[in-house]
Coordinates of C-alpha atoms in Angstrom, one line a residue:
Chain E
M14 CA -177.6 -277.6 52.5
I15 CA -174.2 -277.5 50.9
P16 CA -172.0 -275.1 52.6
G17 CA -169.3 -273.4 50.6
W18 CA -169.4 -270.9 47.9
K19 CA -171.7 -271.2 44.8
A20 CA -169.9 -269.9 41.8
L21 CA -171.9 -269.1 38.6
A22 CA -175.0 -269.1 40.4
L23 CA -177.9 -266.7 39.1
A24 CA -176.4 -264.5 41.8
G25 CA -173.7 -263.7 39.5
M26 CA -171.8 -262.2 42.6
T27 CA -169.3 -265.0 43.5
A28 CA -167.7 -265.8 40.5
A29 CA -167.0 -262.2 39.8
S30 CA -164.5 -262.2 42.6
M31 CA -162.2 -264.7 41.2
T32 CA -160.2 -264.6 38.1
V33 CA -160.2 -267.8 35.8
S34 CA -156.3 -268.2 36.5
S35 CA -156.8 -268.2 40.2
L36 CA -159.6 -270.7 39.7
V37 CA -157.2 -272.7 37.6
S38 CA -154.4 -272.7 40.2
A39 CA -156.9 -273.4 42.8
A40 CA -158.0 -276.5 41.0
L41 CA -154.5 -277.5 40.2
T42 CA -153.4 -277.5 43.8
S43 CA -156.6 -279.1 44.4
A44 CA -157.3 -278.8 48.0
V45 CA -157.2 -275.0 48.2
A46 CA -160.1 -273.6 50.4
Q47 CA -162.4 -271.3 48.5
P48 CA -163.3 -268.0 49.7
A49 CA -166.5 -267.6 51.5
A50 CA -169.5 -266.4 49.6
A51 CA -169.2 -262.7 50.4
P52 CA -172.3 -261.2 48.7
S53 CA -170.2 -258.4 47.0
A54 CA -172.1 -256.8 44.1
G55 CA -170.5 -255.0 41.6
A56 CA -167.1 -256.3 40.8
Q57 CA -167.2 -258.2 37.3
P58 CA -164.8 -260.2 35.6
A59 CA -163.0 -258.0 32.8
G60 CA -164.5 -259.9 29.7
D61 CA -165.9 -263.2 29.9
E62 CA -164.6 -264.1 26.4
D63 CA -161.1 -264.1 27.7
A64 CA -162.3 -266.2 30.6
D65 CA -164.0 -268.7 28.2
K66 CA -160.5 -269.0 26.1
L67 CA -158.5 -269.4 29.3
L68 CA -160.9 -272.1 30.4
E69 CA -160.8 -273.8 27.1
K70 CA -157.1 -273.9 27.2
Y71 CA -157.2 -275.2 30.7
R72 CA -159.5 -278.1 29.6
A73 CA -157.3 -279.2 26.8
M74 CA -154.4 -279.0 29.3
I75 CA -156.0 -281.5 31.6
S76 CA -158.5 -283.5 29.6
D77 CA -156.3 -286.5 29.9
P78 CA -156.9 -288.8 32.6
M79 CA -153.8 -288.1 34.4
S80 CA -154.5 -284.5 35.2
N81 CA -158.4 -284.1 35.2
P82 CA -159.0 -284.1 39.1
G83 CA -162.4 -285.9 38.2
Y84 CA -160.5 -289.1 37.8
L85 CA -159.5 -289.1 41.4
A86 CA -163.3 -289.9 42.0
V87 CA -163.4 -292.5 39.2
D88 CA -160.6 -294.3 40.8
S89 CA -162.2 -294.2 44.3
G90 CA -165.4 -295.2 42.7
E91 CA -163.7 -298.3 41.1
A92 CA -162.4 -299.2 44.6
L93 CA -165.7 -298.9 46.2
W94 CA -167.2 -301.0 43.4
T95 CA -164.7 -303.8 43.9
T96 CA -164.3 -303.8 47.8
A97 CA -166.4 -306.1 49.7
R98 CA -168.3 -304.0 52.4
G99 CA -171.5 -303.8 54.6
P100 CA -173.1 -306.4 56.6
K101 CA -173.4 -308.7 53.7
N102 CA -169.7 -308.3 53.2
A103 CA -170.2 -308.1 49.4
T104 CA -168.7 -306.1 46.6
L105 CA -170.9 -304.3 43.9
E106 CA -169.7 -306.5 41.1
T107 CA -173.0 -308.2 40.8
C108 CA -175.1 -305.0 40.7
D109 CA -177.3 -304.8 37.7
L110 CA -177.2 -301.3 36.1
G111 CA -179.6 -302.7 33.3
K112 CA -177.5 -304.7 31.2
G113 CA -177.3 -307.6 33.6
P114 CA -175.2 -308.3 36.8
G115 CA -171.9 -306.6 36.7
K116 CA -172.2 -305.4 33.0
L117 CA -170.8 -302.0 33.3
D118 CA -169.8 -301.0 29.6
G119 CA -172.5 -298.7 28.2
A120 CA -174.8 -299.3 31.1
Y121 CA -174.9 -295.5 32.0
A122 CA -175.9 -294.6 28.4
E123 CA -179.0 -296.4 28.9
M124 CA -180.0 -294.8 32.0
P125 CA -182.4 -293.7 33.6
R126 CA -184.5 -296.8 33.1
W127 CA -187.2 -298.9 34.5
F128 CA -186.0 -301.7 36.9
A129 CA -188.4 -304.3 37.5
D130 CA -186.7 -305.6 40.7
A131 CA -187.1 -302.2 42.3
G132 CA -190.5 -301.2 40.6
R133 CA -189.1 -297.8 39.8
V134 CA -187.4 -295.8 37.0
M135 CA -183.9 -295.1 38.2
D136 CA -181.1 -293.1 37.2
A137 CA -177.5 -294.3 37.9
E138 CA -177.4 -292.7 41.4
S139 CA -180.8 -294.2 42.7
R140 CA -179.7 -297.6 41.1
L141 CA -176.3 -297.5 42.8
L142 CA -177.9 -296.7 46.2
W143 CA -180.2 -299.5 45.6
C144 CA -177.4 -301.9 45.0
M145 CA -175.6 -300.7 48.2
E146 CA -178.8 -301.5 50.2
T147 CA -179.7 -304.8 48.6
I148 CA -176.4 -306.3 47.8
Q149 CA -174.1 -305.0 50.5
G150 CA -176.9 -304.2 53.1
L151 CA -175.6 -300.9 53.7
D152 CA -177.7 -298.4 55.4
T153 CA -177.7 -295.3 53.0
T154 CA -179.5 -292.9 55.2
A155 CA -176.6 -290.8 55.8
L156 CA -175.4 -290.7 52.4
R157 CA -178.8 -289.6 51.1
K158 CA -178.8 -286.8 53.6
K159 CA -175.4 -285.7 52.5
P160 CA -174.8 -287.0 48.9
F161 CA -172.7 -284.2 47.7
A162 CA -169.1 -283.2 48.8
S163 CA -168.9 -279.6 50.0
S164 CA -167.1 -277.4 47.5
G165 CA -163.4 -276.6 47.8
G166 CA -161.4 -279.6 46.8
N167 CA -162.9 -282.1 49.2
P168 CA -163.0 -285.7 47.9
A169 CA -166.1 -286.9 46.2
T170 CA -168.7 -288.8 48.5
E171 CA -169.1 -292.5 48.0
I172 CA -172.1 -292.0 45.6
E173 CA -170.4 -289.3 43.6
A174 CA -167.3 -291.5 43.2
L175 CA -169.4 -294.7 42.2
V176 CA -171.4 -292.6 39.5
A177 CA -168.1 -291.2 38.2
F178 CA -166.8 -294.7 37.8
V179 CA -169.8 -296.1 36.4
A180 CA -170.4 -293.3 33.9
N181 CA -166.9 -293.3 32.9
K182 CA -167.6 -296.9 31.7
S183 CA -169.7 -295.6 29.0
N184 CA -167.3 -293.4 27.4
G185 CA -167.3 -293.7 23.7
F186 CA -170.9 -294.9 24.0
K187 CA -173.9 -292.8 22.8
Y188 CA -177.0 -292.1 24.9
A189 CA -179.6 -294.8 24.0
A190 CA -182.0 -294.6 26.8
K191 CA -184.9 -295.8 24.9
M192 CA -187.7 -294.8 27.2
E193 CA -190.1 -297.3 25.8
H194 CA -191.4 -299.0 28.9
P195 CA -194.8 -297.1 29.9
K196 CA -193.1 -296.4 33.2
E197 CA -190.2 -294.7 31.3
R198 CA -192.4 -292.8 29.1
E199 CA -194.3 -291.5 32.2
A200 CA -191.0 -290.4 33.7
V201 CA -190.2 -288.4 30.6
A202 CA -193.6 -286.9 30.6
L203 CA -193.4 -286.1 34.3
G204 CA -190.0 -284.5 33.7
E205 CA -191.5 -282.4 31.1
A206 CA -194.2 -281.3 33.4
L207 CA -191.6 -280.4 36.0
F208 CA -189.6 -278.3 33.5
Y209 CA -192.4 -276.0 33.0
R210 CA -193.6 -276.0 36.6
R211 CA -193.2 -272.4 38.0
S212 CA -192.9 -271.9 41.8
S213 CA -191.2 -270.2 44.7
L214 CA -190.2 -266.6 45.5
N215 CA -189.1 -265.7 41.8
D216 CA -191.8 -267.6 39.9
F217 CA -189.1 -269.5 38.2
S218 CA -189.4 -272.9 36.2
C219 CA -186.6 -274.5 34.3
Q220 CA -188.1 -272.9 31.3
T221 CA -187.5 -269.4 32.4
C222 CA -183.5 -270.0 32.1
H223 CA -183.4 -272.8 29.5
G224 CA -186.5 -271.8 27.5
Q225 CA -185.0 -270.3 24.5
E226 CA -181.9 -270.5 22.1
G227 CA -178.9 -268.3 22.8
Q228 CA -179.7 -266.7 26.2
R229 CA -177.6 -265.9 29.0
I230 CA -177.8 -264.9 32.7
R231 CA -175.2 -262.4 33.3
L232 CA -172.5 -263.6 31.1
Q233 CA -173.2 -267.3 31.5
N234 CA -174.7 -269.1 28.4
L235 CA -177.7 -271.2 29.0
P236 CA -178.0 -274.5 27.3
F237 CA -181.5 -274.7 25.5
F238 CA -182.3 -278.4 25.6
D239 CA -184.8 -278.5 22.7
T240 CA -181.6 -278.1 20.4
A241 CA -180.5 -281.7 20.2
K242 CA -176.8 -280.6 19.9
A243 CA -176.9 -278.5 23.2
A244 CA -178.7 -281.3 25.0
Q245 CA -176.3 -283.9 23.7
A246 CA -173.4 -281.7 24.6
T247 CA -174.7 -281.1 28.2
M248 CA -175.9 -284.4 29.0
G249 CA -172.8 -286.3 27.5
S250 CA -170.6 -284.2 29.8
W251 CA -171.9 -285.2 33.3
P252 CA -170.5 -286.1 35.7
T253 CA -168.2 -283.2 35.4
Y254 CA -165.3 -281.8 37.4
R255 CA -166.3 -278.2 38.3
V256 CA -163.5 -276.1 38.5
S257 CA -165.2 -273.3 40.3
Q258 CA -166.3 -275.8 43.2
A259 CA -163.2 -278.0 43.0
S260 CA -165.5 -280.9 43.1
L261 CA -166.7 -283.8 40.9
R262 CA -170.4 -283.2 40.3
T263 CA -173.3 -285.4 39.1
M264 CA -176.6 -284.5 37.4
Q265 CA -178.3 -285.0 40.5
H266 CA -176.1 -282.1 42.0
R267 CA -176.7 -279.9 38.9
I268 CA -180.6 -280.2 39.4
W269 CA -180.2 -279.7 43.0
D270 CA -178.3 -276.6 42.1
C271 CA -180.6 -275.1 39.7
Y272 CA -183.6 -275.5 42.1
W273 CA -181.5 -273.7 44.7
Q274 CA -181.2 -271.0 42.2
M275 CA -184.9 -271.1 41.8
R276 CA -185.2 -270.3 45.5
M277 CA -186.6 -273.7 46.2
P278 CA -186.0 -275.8 49.3
D279 CA -183.4 -278.6 48.8
V280 CA -185.1 -281.1 46.3
G281 CA -185.1 -284.5 47.6
Y282 CA -182.1 -286.6 46.4
A283 CA -182.9 -289.3 44.0
S284 CA -186.5 -288.2 44.4
E285 CA -188.9 -289.0 41.5
V286 CA -188.7 -285.4 40.7
T287 CA -185.0 -285.4 40.0
V288 CA -185.0 -288.7 38.1
A289 CA -187.9 -287.6 36.0
L290 CA -186.1 -284.3 35.0
A291 CA -182.8 -286.5 34.2
A292 CA -185.1 -288.7 32.2
Y293 CA -186.6 -285.9 30.3
L294 CA -183.2 -284.3 29.6
T295 CA -181.6 -287.6 28.7
K296 CA -184.4 -288.5 26.2
K297 CA -183.5 -285.1 24.4
A298 CA -179.8 -286.1 24.4
E299 CA -180.4 -289.4 22.5
G300 CA -177.6 -290.2 20.3
G301 CA -175.2 -287.9 22.1
A302 CA -171.6 -289.1 22.7
I303 CA -170.5 -289.5 26.4
E304 CA -167.1 -288.4 27.5
V305 CA -166.9 -288.1 31.3
P306 CA -165.8 -286.9 33.7
S307 CA -165.6 -283.8 31.7
I308 CA -164.4 -280.4 33.1
K309 CA -166.5 -277.3 33.3
R310 CA -166.2 -274.0 35.1
Chain Q
M1 CA -185.5 -253.5 21.7
L2 CA -186.4 -256.2 19.2
R3 CA -187.9 -258.4 22.0
I4 CA -190.1 -255.4 23.1
L5 CA -191.4 -255.1 19.7
L6 CA -192.0 -258.8 19.3
A7 CA -193.9 -258.8 22.7
A8 CA -196.0 -255.9 21.6
T9 CA -196.8 -257.7 18.2
A10 CA -197.7 -261.0 20.0
A11 CA -200.0 -259.0 22.5
T12 CA -201.6 -257.2 19.7
L13 CA -202.3 -260.4 17.9
L14 CA -203.7 -262.3 21.0
A15 CA -205.9 -259.3 21.5
S16 CA -207.3 -259.2 18.1
A17 CA -208.0 -263.1 17.8
P18 CA -211.4 -263.7 16.7
L19 CA -213.6 -264.4 19.9
G20 CA -214.6 -268.0 20.0
A21 CA -211.8 -269.4 17.8
T22 CA -209.1 -269.6 20.3
E23 CA -211.4 -268.9 23.4
P24 CA -211.3 -271.6 25.9
K25 CA -214.3 -273.3 27.6
T26 CA -215.0 -271.6 30.9
S27 CA -214.2 -274.8 32.5
D28 CA -210.5 -274.3 31.2
L29 CA -210.3 -271.0 33.1
K30 CA -210.0 -272.6 36.3
T31 CA -207.1 -274.8 37.1
S32 CA -208.1 -278.3 37.9
A33 CA -206.5 -281.4 39.5
G34 CA -207.3 -283.3 36.4
A35 CA -206.0 -280.8 33.8
E36 CA -203.2 -282.3 31.7
V37 CA -199.7 -280.7 32.3
A38 CA -197.7 -282.9 29.9
P39 CA -198.8 -285.9 27.8
G40 CA -200.7 -288.3 30.2
I41 CA -199.8 -286.3 33.2
S42 CA -202.5 -284.9 35.2
R43 CA -201.8 -282.1 37.7
E44 CA -202.7 -284.2 40.4
R45 CA -200.1 -286.6 39.5
L46 CA -197.6 -283.9 39.1
E47 CA -198.2 -282.3 42.5
Q48 CA -198.1 -285.8 44.1
A49 CA -194.3 -286.3 42.8
V50 CA -193.5 -282.7 43.9
A51 CA -195.0 -283.3 47.5
A52 CA -192.8 -286.4 47.8
A53 CA -189.8 -284.4 46.6
W54 CA -190.2 -281.6 49.0
K55 CA -191.3 -283.2 52.3
N56 CA -191.3 -282.3 56.1
L57 CA -190.8 -278.6 55.6
P58 CA -191.6 -275.9 58.0
P59 CA -194.6 -273.7 56.6
D60 CA -192.5 -270.9 55.1
M61 CA -190.6 -273.2 53.0
Q62 CA -193.6 -275.4 52.2
A63 CA -195.2 -272.2 51.0
R64 CA -192.6 -271.9 48.3
V65 CA -193.2 -275.3 47.0
V66 CA -197.0 -274.9 46.4
Q67 CA -198.3 -273.0 43.3
D68 CA -200.8 -270.1 43.5
E69 CA -203.3 -270.0 40.7
T70 CA -201.3 -267.7 38.4
M71 CA -198.2 -270.1 38.4
Q72 CA -200.5 -273.1 37.9
L73 CA -202.0 -271.4 34.8
C74 CA -198.7 -270.1 33.4
S75 CA -197.2 -273.7 33.9
Q76 CA -200.2 -275.5 32.3
Y77 CA -200.1 -273.2 29.3
R78 CA -196.3 -273.1 29.3
N79 CA -196.5 -269.3 29.6
S80 CA -198.7 -268.9 26.4
P81 CA -202.0 -268.6 28.0
P82 CA -205.2 -268.3 25.6
P83 CA -206.4 -264.7 25.7
A84 CA -209.2 -265.2 28.2
V85 CA -206.8 -266.9 30.6
A86 CA -204.3 -264.2 30.2
D87 CA -207.1 -261.6 30.8
A88 CA -207.9 -263.4 33.9
I89 CA -204.5 -263.5 35.1
L90 CA -203.9 -259.8 34.3
A91 CA -207.0 -258.8 36.2
R92 CA -206.1 -260.8 39.4
E93 CA -202.4 -259.6 39.5
K94 CA -203.4 -256.0 39.0
K95 CA -205.4 -256.0 42.1
N96 CA -202.3 -257.3 43.9
V97 CA -200.2 -254.1 43.4
A98 CA -199.8 -252.1 46.5
Y99 CA -198.4 -248.3 46.5
P100 CA -196.5 -246.4 48.9
A101 CA -198.6 -244.3 51.4
D102 CA -196.9 -241.1 50.5
G103 CA -197.5 -241.5 46.7
K104 CA -193.7 -241.2 46.0
L105 CA -192.7 -243.8 43.3
M106 CA -189.1 -242.6 42.7
G107 CA -186.4 -243.6 45.3
D108 CA -182.7 -243.3 45.3
W109 CA -181.2 -244.6 42.1
K110 CA -177.6 -245.5 43.7
A111 CA -179.6 -247.8 46.0
G112 CA -181.3 -249.2 42.8
E113 CA -178.1 -249.9 41.1
K114 CA -176.9 -251.9 44.1
L115 CA -180.0 -254.0 44.1
A116 CA -180.0 -254.4 40.2
L117 CA -176.4 -255.8 40.6
S118 CA -177.2 -258.2 43.7
G119 CA -178.6 -261.8 43.2
F120 CA -178.4 -262.3 46.9
G121 CA -181.6 -263.7 48.7
G122 CA -184.0 -266.5 49.0
R123 CA -181.6 -269.3 48.3
M124 CA -181.0 -271.9 50.7
G125 CA -178.1 -270.7 53.0
D126 CA -178.7 -267.0 52.3
N127 CA -179.0 -265.0 55.5
P128 CA -182.6 -263.8 55.7
K129 CA -181.7 -260.7 57.6
L130 CA -179.8 -259.3 54.7
P131 CA -181.7 -257.5 52.0
N132 CA -182.4 -259.5 48.8
G133 CA -181.4 -258.3 45.5
G134 CA -183.4 -257.7 42.3
N135 CA -180.8 -259.2 40.2
C136 CA -182.0 -257.0 37.2
Y137 CA -178.7 -257.6 35.5
A138 CA -179.3 -261.3 35.4
C139 CA -181.7 -260.7 32.7
H140 CA -181.5 -257.0 31.5
Q141 CA -178.8 -254.8 30.3
L142 CA -178.9 -251.4 32.0
A143 CA -176.1 -249.1 32.5
P144 CA -174.0 -249.2 29.4
A145 CA -170.7 -249.5 31.4
E146 CA -171.8 -252.8 32.9
I147 CA -170.9 -255.6 30.5
S148 CA -171.9 -258.4 32.7
Y149 CA -175.7 -258.5 31.8
G150 CA -178.1 -261.4 30.8
T151 CA -180.5 -261.6 27.9
L152 CA -183.4 -263.2 29.2
G153 CA -185.3 -259.9 29.2
P154 CA -185.2 -256.8 26.9
S155 CA -182.3 -254.2 27.2
L156 CA -183.2 -251.4 29.5
T157 CA -180.5 -249.2 28.5
G158 CA -181.6 -245.6 28.3
Y159 CA -185.0 -246.6 29.5
G160 CA -185.7 -243.1 31.2
K161 CA -184.1 -241.2 28.2
I162 CA -186.6 -242.9 26.0
K163 CA -189.7 -243.0 28.2
G164 CA -189.2 -239.8 30.2
N165 CA -190.2 -239.8 34.0
T166 CA -193.6 -238.4 34.1
P167 CA -195.8 -239.6 37.0
E168 CA -197.5 -242.0 34.5
V169 CA -194.3 -243.5 33.4
Q170 CA -193.2 -243.9 37.0
K171 CA -196.4 -245.6 37.9
E172 CA -196.0 -247.9 34.9
V173 CA -192.5 -249.0 35.8
Y174 CA -193.4 -249.3 39.6
E175 CA -196.2 -251.5 38.7
R176 CA -194.1 -253.6 36.3
V177 CA -191.4 -254.3 38.9
Y178 CA -194.0 -254.8 41.7
N179 CA -195.9 -257.4 39.7
A180 CA -194.7 -258.1 36.1
Q181 CA -197.7 -260.1 35.5
A182 CA -200.1 -257.3 36.2
V183 CA -198.9 -256.0 32.8
F184 CA -197.8 -259.2 30.9
A185 CA -199.5 -262.5 31.9
C186 CA -197.0 -265.1 32.4
S187 CA -194.1 -262.9 32.1
N188 CA -190.8 -264.6 32.9
M189 CA -190.0 -261.7 35.2
P190 CA -190.4 -262.4 39.0
R191 CA -193.4 -260.6 40.8
F192 CA -191.1 -259.0 42.9
G193 CA -193.6 -256.9 45.2
H194 CA -196.2 -259.3 45.0
N195 CA -194.0 -262.4 46.3
K196 CA -192.5 -259.9 48.9
F197 CA -189.1 -260.5 47.5
L198 CA -188.4 -256.8 47.5
T199 CA -189.7 -254.2 49.7
M200 CA -191.7 -251.0 48.3
E201 CA -188.6 -249.0 49.2
Q202 CA -186.5 -251.3 47.1
I203 CA -189.0 -251.1 44.1
K204 CA -188.9 -247.4 44.3
D205 CA -185.2 -247.5 44.2
A206 CA -185.3 -249.7 41.1
V207 CA -187.7 -247.3 39.4
A208 CA -185.2 -244.4 40.1
F209 CA -182.5 -246.4 38.6
L210 CA -184.4 -246.8 35.4
L211 CA -185.8 -243.5 35.2
D212 CA -183.6 -240.8 37.1
P213 CA -181.7 -238.7 34.6
A214 CA -178.8 -239.0 37.0
S215 CA -178.7 -242.7 36.7
P216 CA -176.1 -244.4 34.6
V217 CA -178.9 -246.0 32.9
N218 CA -179.6 -243.0 31.1
K219 CA -176.1 -241.6 30.5

């Protein structure tokens, strides 16, 4: 369970209590604690278009590495990558992300992918955990239990920082996860089945909210992934620094968050389910440019 | 409005489809473990992955993960069930609607408005002692003054003005909110009463919010 407030959830009730400018200043001063999620129905922002414009300006303002708070995570990820740690006192610099040991450039653009040594299709998060375990001999149990930083300006967790660092090394690359291995193809198909699988107290599936072009929940536009452009723009912008949560967030977190909105119990971190959904969406985003960490509301 | 029309047209088309042509085999009517839910993926395979991703849960949480037959069919057919499957779903879901003992189907529109605005409830971390919201505004336009509405469902602005609030209309709306799939198989709208997400009282309040002439929906 992630404590802290959940802006922009289907709830549509938390974001309402904050204006964009207060979000912006909260993010700029970074460590400002967020208000508790008092379920106050009713109050709504006065015009989301204005909010969008403000956010656009804000994004432009801090799109350079010097001021996007997401880059703090990239930096700490780099430190984690190059520091000898764990019982084996090793760095992660021999970690093979699919393009050979230590080859970082463009590796994220080809994930998720099949890893013969692990016998699994892995996304960046699963693979990094695997490297921490096998190369450094680290016990990742605690990290798997609490993989995401609490909202409100807390530093990224180790795994979030590492993903930010690794993903950032694919900037300028285009998504090229081929998904040709039978197990990769299976992951994409499993992700597709999961996308349409309805469950829980509101009968939701991913399709409920992302099943048609141009729809929105409250005032939030919902990406429709069958449109290549939308899939590319989405997948090419994660990990992202979420202003509303004042935190660097990864694709695993986004999927966890959407299952939370679906009233599902917490989905297993780096489970076959979350990796398959990421594989399905990444396949749809093929050819899309990567520019991360981005910044979103 | 357009969406309502489209849905109605689709329903008519489905209803008038020649028997036999699109009729599934009887064996398709039942969900089976071997049914394909995506290319090369059987339901059994899917459920195995699901079970591994949601482990060691208390019974109430485990129940959320498991699908009932309607969910299975709607997932398998991606919410476009063939006519015979749709009929089977409608028949089953209709039986599930429960009505208040006193027969009153309209409650308090003000309480209904509150619940239409609230998306609270059922999420991990939400206090189960507080009432759930219906979150109608997530998907529907309702009172014209409320600009923060979603578009996953049709606009319901002026609903009572258009439809009136005769006992028949009240019943129709009550049933719709209690169990949207008693009216439209594989609707994207939650089965609020059936899933015990909203109480009967809350559903009556939602009906009043839509149909009461004093409600801002009809102003």
